Coordinates of N, CA and C in Angstrom, one line a residue:
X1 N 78.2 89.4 129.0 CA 78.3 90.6 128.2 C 79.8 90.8 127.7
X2 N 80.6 90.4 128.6 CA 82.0 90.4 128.3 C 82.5 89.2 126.6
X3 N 81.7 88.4 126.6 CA 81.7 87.6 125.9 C 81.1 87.9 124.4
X4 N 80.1 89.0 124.3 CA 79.6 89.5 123.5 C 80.1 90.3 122.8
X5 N 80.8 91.4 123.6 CA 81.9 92.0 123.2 C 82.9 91.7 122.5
X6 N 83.8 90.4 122.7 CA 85.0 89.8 122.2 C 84.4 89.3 120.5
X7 N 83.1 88.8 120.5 CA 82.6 88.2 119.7 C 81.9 89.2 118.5
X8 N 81.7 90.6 118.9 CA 81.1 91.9 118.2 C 83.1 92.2 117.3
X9 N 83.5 92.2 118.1 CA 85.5 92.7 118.2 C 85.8 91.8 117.1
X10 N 85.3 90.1 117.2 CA 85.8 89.2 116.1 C 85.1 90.2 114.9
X11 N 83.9 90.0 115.1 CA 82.8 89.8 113.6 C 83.4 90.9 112.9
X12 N 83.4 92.5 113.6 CA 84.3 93.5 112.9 C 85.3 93.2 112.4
X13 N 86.5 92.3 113.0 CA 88.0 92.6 112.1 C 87.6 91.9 111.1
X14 N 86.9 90.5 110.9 CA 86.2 89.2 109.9 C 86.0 90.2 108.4
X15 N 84.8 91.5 109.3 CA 84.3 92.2 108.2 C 84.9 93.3 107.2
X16 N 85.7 93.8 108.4 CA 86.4 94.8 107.5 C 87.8 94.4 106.9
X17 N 88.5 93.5 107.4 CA 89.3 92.5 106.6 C 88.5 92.0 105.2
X18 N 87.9 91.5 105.3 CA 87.0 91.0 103.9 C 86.7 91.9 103.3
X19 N 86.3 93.8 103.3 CA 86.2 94.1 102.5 C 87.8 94.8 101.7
X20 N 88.7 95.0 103.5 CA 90.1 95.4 103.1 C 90.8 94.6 101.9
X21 N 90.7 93.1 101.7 CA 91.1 92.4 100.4 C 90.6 92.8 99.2
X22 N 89.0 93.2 99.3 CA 89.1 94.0 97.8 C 89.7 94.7 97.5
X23 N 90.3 96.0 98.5 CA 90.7 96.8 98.2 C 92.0 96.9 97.7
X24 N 92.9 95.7 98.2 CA 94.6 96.1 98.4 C 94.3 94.8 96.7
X25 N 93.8 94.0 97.1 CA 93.8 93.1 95.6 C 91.9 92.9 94.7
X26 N 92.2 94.5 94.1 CA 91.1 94.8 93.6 C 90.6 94.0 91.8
X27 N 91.8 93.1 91.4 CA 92.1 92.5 89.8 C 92.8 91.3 90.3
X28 N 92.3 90.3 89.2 CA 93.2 89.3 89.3 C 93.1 89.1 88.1
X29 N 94.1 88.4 88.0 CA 95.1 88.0 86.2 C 95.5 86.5 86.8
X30 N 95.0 85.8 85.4 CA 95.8 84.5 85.8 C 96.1 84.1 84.2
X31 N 97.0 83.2 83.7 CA 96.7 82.5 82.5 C 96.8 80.8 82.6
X32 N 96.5 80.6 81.4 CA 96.4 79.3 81.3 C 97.1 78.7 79.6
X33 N 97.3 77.3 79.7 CA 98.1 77.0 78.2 C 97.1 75.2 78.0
X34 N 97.5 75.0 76.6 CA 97.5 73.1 76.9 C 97.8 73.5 75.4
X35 N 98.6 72.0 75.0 CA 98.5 71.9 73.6 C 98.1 70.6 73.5
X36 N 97.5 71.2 71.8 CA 96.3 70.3 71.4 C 96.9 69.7 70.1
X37 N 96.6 68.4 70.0 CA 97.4 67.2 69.2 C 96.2 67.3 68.0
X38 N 96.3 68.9 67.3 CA 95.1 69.1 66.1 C 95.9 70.0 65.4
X39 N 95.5 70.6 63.8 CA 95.9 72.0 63.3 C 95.7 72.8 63.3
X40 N 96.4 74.3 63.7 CA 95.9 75.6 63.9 C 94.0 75.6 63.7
X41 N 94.3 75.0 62.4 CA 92.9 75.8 61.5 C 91.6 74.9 62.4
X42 N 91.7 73.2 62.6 CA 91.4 72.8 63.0 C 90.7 73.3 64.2
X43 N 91.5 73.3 65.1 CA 91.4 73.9 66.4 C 90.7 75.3 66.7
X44 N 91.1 76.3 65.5 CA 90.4 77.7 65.8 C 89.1 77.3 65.6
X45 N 88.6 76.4 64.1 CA 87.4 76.2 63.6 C 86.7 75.5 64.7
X46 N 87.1 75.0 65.5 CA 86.3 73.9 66.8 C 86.2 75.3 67.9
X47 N 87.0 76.0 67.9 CA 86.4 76.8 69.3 C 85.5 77.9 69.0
X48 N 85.3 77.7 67.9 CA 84.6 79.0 67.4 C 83.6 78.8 67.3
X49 N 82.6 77.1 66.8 CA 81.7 76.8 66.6 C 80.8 76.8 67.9
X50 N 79.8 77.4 67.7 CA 79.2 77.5 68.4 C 78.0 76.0 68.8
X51 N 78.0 75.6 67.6 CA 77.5 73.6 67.8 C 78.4 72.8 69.1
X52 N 79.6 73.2 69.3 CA 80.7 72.2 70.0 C 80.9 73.2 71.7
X53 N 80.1 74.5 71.9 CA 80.5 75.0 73.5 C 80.2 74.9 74.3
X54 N 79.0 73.6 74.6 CA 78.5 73.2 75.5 C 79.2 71.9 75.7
X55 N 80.2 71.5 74.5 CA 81.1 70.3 74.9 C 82.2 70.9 75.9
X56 N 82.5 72.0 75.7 CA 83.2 72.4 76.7 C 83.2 73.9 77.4
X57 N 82.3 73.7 77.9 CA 81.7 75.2 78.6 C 81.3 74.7 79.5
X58 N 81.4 74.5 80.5 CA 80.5 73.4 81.8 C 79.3 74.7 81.9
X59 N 78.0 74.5 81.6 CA 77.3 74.8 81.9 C 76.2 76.1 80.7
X60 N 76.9 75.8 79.7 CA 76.9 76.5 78.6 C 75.4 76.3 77.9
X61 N 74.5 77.5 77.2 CA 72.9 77.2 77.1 C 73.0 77.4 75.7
X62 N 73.5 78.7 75.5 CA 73.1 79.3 73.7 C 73.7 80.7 74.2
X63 N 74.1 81.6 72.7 CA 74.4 82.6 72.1 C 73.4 83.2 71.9
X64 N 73.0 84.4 72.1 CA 72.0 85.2 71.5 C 72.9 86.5 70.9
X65 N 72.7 86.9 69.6 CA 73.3 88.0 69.3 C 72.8 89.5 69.6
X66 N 73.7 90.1 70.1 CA 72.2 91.4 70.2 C 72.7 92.5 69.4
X67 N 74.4 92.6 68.7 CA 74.3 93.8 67.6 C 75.7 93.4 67.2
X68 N 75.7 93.4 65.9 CA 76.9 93.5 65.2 C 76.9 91.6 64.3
X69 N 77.6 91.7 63.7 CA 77.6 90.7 63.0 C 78.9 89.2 63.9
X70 N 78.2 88.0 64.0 CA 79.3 87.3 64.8 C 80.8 87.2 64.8
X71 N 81.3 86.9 65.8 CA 82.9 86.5 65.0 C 83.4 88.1 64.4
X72 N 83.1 89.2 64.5 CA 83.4 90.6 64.3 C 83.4 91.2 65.7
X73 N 85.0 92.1 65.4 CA 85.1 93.2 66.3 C 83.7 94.4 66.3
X74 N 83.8 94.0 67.5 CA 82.6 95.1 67.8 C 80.7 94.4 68.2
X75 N 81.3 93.1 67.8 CA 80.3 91.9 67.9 C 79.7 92.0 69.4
X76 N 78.1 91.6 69.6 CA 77.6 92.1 70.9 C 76.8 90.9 71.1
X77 N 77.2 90.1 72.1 CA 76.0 88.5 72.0 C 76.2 88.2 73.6
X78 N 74.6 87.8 74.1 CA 74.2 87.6 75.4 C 74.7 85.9 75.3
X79 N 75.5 85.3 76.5 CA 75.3 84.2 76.4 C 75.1 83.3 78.1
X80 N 74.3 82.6 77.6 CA 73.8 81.7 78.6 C 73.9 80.5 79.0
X81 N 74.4 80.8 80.7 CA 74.5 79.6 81.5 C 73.6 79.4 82.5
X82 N 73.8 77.7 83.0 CA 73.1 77.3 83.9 C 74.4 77.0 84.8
X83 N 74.4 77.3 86.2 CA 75.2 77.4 87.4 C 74.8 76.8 88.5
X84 N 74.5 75.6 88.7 CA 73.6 75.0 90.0 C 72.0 75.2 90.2
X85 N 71.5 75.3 89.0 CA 70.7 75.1 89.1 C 69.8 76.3 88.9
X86 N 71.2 77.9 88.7 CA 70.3 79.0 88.4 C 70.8 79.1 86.9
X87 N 70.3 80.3 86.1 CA 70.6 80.8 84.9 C 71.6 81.8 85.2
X88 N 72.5 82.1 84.4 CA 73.3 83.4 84.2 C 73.6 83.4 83.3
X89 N 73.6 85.1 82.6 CA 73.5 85.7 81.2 C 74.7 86.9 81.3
X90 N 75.9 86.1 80.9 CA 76.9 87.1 80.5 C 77.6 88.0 79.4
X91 N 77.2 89.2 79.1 CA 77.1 90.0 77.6 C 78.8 90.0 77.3
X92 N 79.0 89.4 76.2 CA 80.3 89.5 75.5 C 80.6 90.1 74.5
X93 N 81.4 91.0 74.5 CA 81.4 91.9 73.4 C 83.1 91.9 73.0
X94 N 83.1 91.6 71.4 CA 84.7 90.6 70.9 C 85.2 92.1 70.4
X95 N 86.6 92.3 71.3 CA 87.0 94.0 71.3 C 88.6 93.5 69.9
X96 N 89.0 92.4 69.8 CA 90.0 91.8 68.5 C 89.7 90.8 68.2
X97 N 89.9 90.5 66.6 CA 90.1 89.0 66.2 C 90.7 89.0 64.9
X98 N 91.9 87.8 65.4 CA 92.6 87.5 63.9 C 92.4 86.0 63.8
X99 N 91.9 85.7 63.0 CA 91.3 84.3 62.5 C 92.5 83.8 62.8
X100 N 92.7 82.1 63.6 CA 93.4 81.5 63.6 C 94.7 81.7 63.9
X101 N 94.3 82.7 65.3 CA 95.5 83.6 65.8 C 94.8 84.1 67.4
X102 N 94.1 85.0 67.4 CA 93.8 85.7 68.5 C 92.0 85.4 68.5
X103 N 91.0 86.0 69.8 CA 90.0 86.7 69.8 C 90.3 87.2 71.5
X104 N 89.6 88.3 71.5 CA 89.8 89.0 72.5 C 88.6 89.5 73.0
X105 N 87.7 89.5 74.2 CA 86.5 90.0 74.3 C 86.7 90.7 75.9
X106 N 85.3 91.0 75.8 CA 85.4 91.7 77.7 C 83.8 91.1 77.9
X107 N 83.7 90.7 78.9 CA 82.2 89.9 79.6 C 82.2 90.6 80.8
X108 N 80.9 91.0 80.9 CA 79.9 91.8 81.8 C 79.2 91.3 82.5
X109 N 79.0 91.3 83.9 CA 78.0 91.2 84.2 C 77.5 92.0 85.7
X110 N 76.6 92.0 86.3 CA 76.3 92.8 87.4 C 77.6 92.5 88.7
X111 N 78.1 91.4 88.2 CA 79.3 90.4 89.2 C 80.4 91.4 88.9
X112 N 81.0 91.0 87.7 CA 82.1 91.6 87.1 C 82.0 91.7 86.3
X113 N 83.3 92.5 85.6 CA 83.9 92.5 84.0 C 85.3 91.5 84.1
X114 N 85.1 90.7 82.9 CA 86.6 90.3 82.5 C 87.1 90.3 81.1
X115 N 88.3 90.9 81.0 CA 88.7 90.9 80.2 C 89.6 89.5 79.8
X116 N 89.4 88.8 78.6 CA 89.9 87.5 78.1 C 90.7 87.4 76.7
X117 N 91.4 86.3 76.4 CA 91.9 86.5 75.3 C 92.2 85.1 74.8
X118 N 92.1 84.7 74.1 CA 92.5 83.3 73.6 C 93.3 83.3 72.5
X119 N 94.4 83.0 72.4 CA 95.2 82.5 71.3 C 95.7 81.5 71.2
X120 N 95.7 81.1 69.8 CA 96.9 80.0 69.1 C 98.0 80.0 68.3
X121 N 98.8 79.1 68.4 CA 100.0 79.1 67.5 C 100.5 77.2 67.7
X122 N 100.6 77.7 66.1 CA 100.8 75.8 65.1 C 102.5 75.9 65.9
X123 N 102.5 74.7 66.5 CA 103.7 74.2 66.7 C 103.7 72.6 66.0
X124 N 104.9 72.5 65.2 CA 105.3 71.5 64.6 C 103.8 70.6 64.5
X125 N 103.0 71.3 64.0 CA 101.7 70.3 63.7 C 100.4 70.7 64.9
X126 N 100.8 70.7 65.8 CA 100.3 70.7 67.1 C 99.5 72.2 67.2
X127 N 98.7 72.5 67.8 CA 98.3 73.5 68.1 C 98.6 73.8 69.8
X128 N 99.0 74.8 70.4 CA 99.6 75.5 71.4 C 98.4 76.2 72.0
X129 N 97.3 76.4 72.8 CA 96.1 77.1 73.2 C 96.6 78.2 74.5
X130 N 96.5 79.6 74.6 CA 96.2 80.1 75.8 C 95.3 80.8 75.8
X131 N 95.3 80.9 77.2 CA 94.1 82.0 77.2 C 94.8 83.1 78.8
X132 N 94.3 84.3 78.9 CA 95.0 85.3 79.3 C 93.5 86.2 80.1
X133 N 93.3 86.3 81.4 CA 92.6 86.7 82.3 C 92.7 87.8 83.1
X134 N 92.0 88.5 83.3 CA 92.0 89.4 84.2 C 90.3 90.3 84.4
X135 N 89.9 89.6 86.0 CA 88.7 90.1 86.0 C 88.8 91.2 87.5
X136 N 87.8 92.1 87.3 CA 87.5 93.2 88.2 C 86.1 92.7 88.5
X137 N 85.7 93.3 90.1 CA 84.7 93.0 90.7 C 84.0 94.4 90.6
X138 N 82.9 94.2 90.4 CA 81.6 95.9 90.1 C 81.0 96.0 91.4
X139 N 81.9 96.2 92.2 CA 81.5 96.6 93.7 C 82.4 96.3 95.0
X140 N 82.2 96.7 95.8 CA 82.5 96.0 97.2 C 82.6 94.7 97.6
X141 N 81.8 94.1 97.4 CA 81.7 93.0 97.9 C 82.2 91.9 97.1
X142 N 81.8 91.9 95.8 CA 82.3 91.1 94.5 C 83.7 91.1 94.6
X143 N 84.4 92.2 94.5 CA 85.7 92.4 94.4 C 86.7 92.0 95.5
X144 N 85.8 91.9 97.0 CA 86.7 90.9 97.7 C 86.2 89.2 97.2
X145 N 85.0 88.8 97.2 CA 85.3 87.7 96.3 C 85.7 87.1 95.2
X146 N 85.9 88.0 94.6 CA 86.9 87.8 93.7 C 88.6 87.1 93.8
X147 N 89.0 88.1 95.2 CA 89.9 88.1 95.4 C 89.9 86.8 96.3
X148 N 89.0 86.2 96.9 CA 89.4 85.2 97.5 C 89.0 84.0 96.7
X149 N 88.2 84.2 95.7 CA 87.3 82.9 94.7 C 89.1 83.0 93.5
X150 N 89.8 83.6 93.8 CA 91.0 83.1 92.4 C 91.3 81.3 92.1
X151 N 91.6 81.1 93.0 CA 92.1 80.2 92.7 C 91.2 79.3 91.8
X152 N 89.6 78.9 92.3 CA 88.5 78.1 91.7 C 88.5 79.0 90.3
X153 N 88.4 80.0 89.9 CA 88.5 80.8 89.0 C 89.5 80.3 87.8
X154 N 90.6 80.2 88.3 CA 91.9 80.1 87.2 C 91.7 78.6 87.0
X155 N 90.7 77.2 88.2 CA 90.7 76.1 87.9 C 89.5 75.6 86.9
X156 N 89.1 76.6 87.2 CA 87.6 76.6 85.9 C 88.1 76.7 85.1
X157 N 88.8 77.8 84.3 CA 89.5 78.0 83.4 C 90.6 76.4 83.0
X158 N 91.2 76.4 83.4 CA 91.8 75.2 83.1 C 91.4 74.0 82.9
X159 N 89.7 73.7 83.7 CA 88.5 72.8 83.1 C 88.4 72.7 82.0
X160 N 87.9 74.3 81.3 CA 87.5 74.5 80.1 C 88.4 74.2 78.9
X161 N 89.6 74.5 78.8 CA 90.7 74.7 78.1 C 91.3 73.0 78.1
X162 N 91.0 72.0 79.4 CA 91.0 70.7 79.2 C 90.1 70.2 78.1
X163 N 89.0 70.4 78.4 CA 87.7 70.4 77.8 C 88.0 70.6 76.8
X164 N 88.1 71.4 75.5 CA 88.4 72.1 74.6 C 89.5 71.2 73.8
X165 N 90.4 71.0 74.7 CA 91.5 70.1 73.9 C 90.9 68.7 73.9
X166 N 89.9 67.8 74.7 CA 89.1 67.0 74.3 C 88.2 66.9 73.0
X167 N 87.6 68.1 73.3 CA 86.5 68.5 72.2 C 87.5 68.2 70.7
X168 N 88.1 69.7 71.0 CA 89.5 69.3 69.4 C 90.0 68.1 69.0
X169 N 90.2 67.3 70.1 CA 91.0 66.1 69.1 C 89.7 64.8 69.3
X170 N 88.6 65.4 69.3 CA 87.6 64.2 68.9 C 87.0 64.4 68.0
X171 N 87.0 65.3 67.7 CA 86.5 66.1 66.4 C 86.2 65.6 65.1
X172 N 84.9 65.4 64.5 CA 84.9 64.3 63.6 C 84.2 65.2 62.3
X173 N 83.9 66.4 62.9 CA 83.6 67.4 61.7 C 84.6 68.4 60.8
X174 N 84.0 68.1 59.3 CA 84.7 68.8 58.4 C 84.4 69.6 58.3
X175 N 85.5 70.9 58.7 CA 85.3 72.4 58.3 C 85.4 72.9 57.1
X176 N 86.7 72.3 56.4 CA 87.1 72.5 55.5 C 86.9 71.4 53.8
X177 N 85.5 71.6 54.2 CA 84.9 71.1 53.0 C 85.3 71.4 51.5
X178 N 85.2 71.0 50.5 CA 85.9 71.4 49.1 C 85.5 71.5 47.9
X179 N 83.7 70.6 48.9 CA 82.6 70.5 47.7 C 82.3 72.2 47.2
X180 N 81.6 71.8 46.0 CA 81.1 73.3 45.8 C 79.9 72.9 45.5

């Protein structure tokens, strides 16, 4: 019985420590950078295509729009992943965009919200990529996972953003066509 007790004593502090971390670190923010051996225009035109995000989206299905026109503030599109084997559908809604400069969205889901940002800037030819994070958990429980899942979090992100600079400098499509 004595034994029971010590082991009731552990499971408590286990639990309410685990939800105590969402509480004291309820957001995390991380960023990330890479530069890409492509041009501004280049580079914006590859991350925007929607043909090339399953080159680097690990897990990435399709876009479905559900209001607003694409690539527009105020734009509302369900997008779909596969995750081990399950599906997950996270609604993104693009809150800025300056072509070949910024897009800025917030993704939803029953998990969390995150707020995201991706920008670029042409250095000496080169294109410069970040991107700028900060997600909140929609609950109790999420939000201490959150707080312990950071690190895999900010490493996905730097997958993707690897990814991306692969994608860009393999890139064998012309955006900037001239035919008429």
């Amino acid at each position: 019985m004595k034994y029971l007790k010590y082991i009731l004593g552990i499971l408590t502090v286990l639990v309410i420590g685990f939800f105590l971390l969402g509480v004291i670190k309820s957001e995390l923010s991380y960023e990330c950078e890479v530069m890409v051996d492509k041009s501004l225009a280049e580079s914006w035109s590859v991350s925007q295509d929607e043909e090339k995000m399953s080159d680097w989206l690990e897990g990435f299905q399709k876009i479905e729009q559900v209001s607003g026109s694409p690539n527009t503030v105020g734009a509302v599109a369900d997008i779909y992943f596969v995750t081990d084997g399950q599906e997950m559908t996270i609604r993104e809604t693009i809150t800025e965009i300056v072509p070949n400069e910024s897009v800025s969205m917030l993704f939803t889901s029953d998990f969390m919200d995150m707020d995201y940002k991706l920008t670029m800037e042409s250095i000496d030819g080169k294109t410069k990529i970040n991107s700028s994070t900060t997600c909140k958990g929609n609950g109790m429980v999420s939000k201490s996972l959150i707080a312990l899942m950071g690190n895999s979090m900010e490493t996905q992100e730097k997958t993707n953003l690897s990814s991306l600079k692969k994608t860009i400098e393999q890139n064998s499509k012309n955006y900037f066509s001239t035919e008429n």
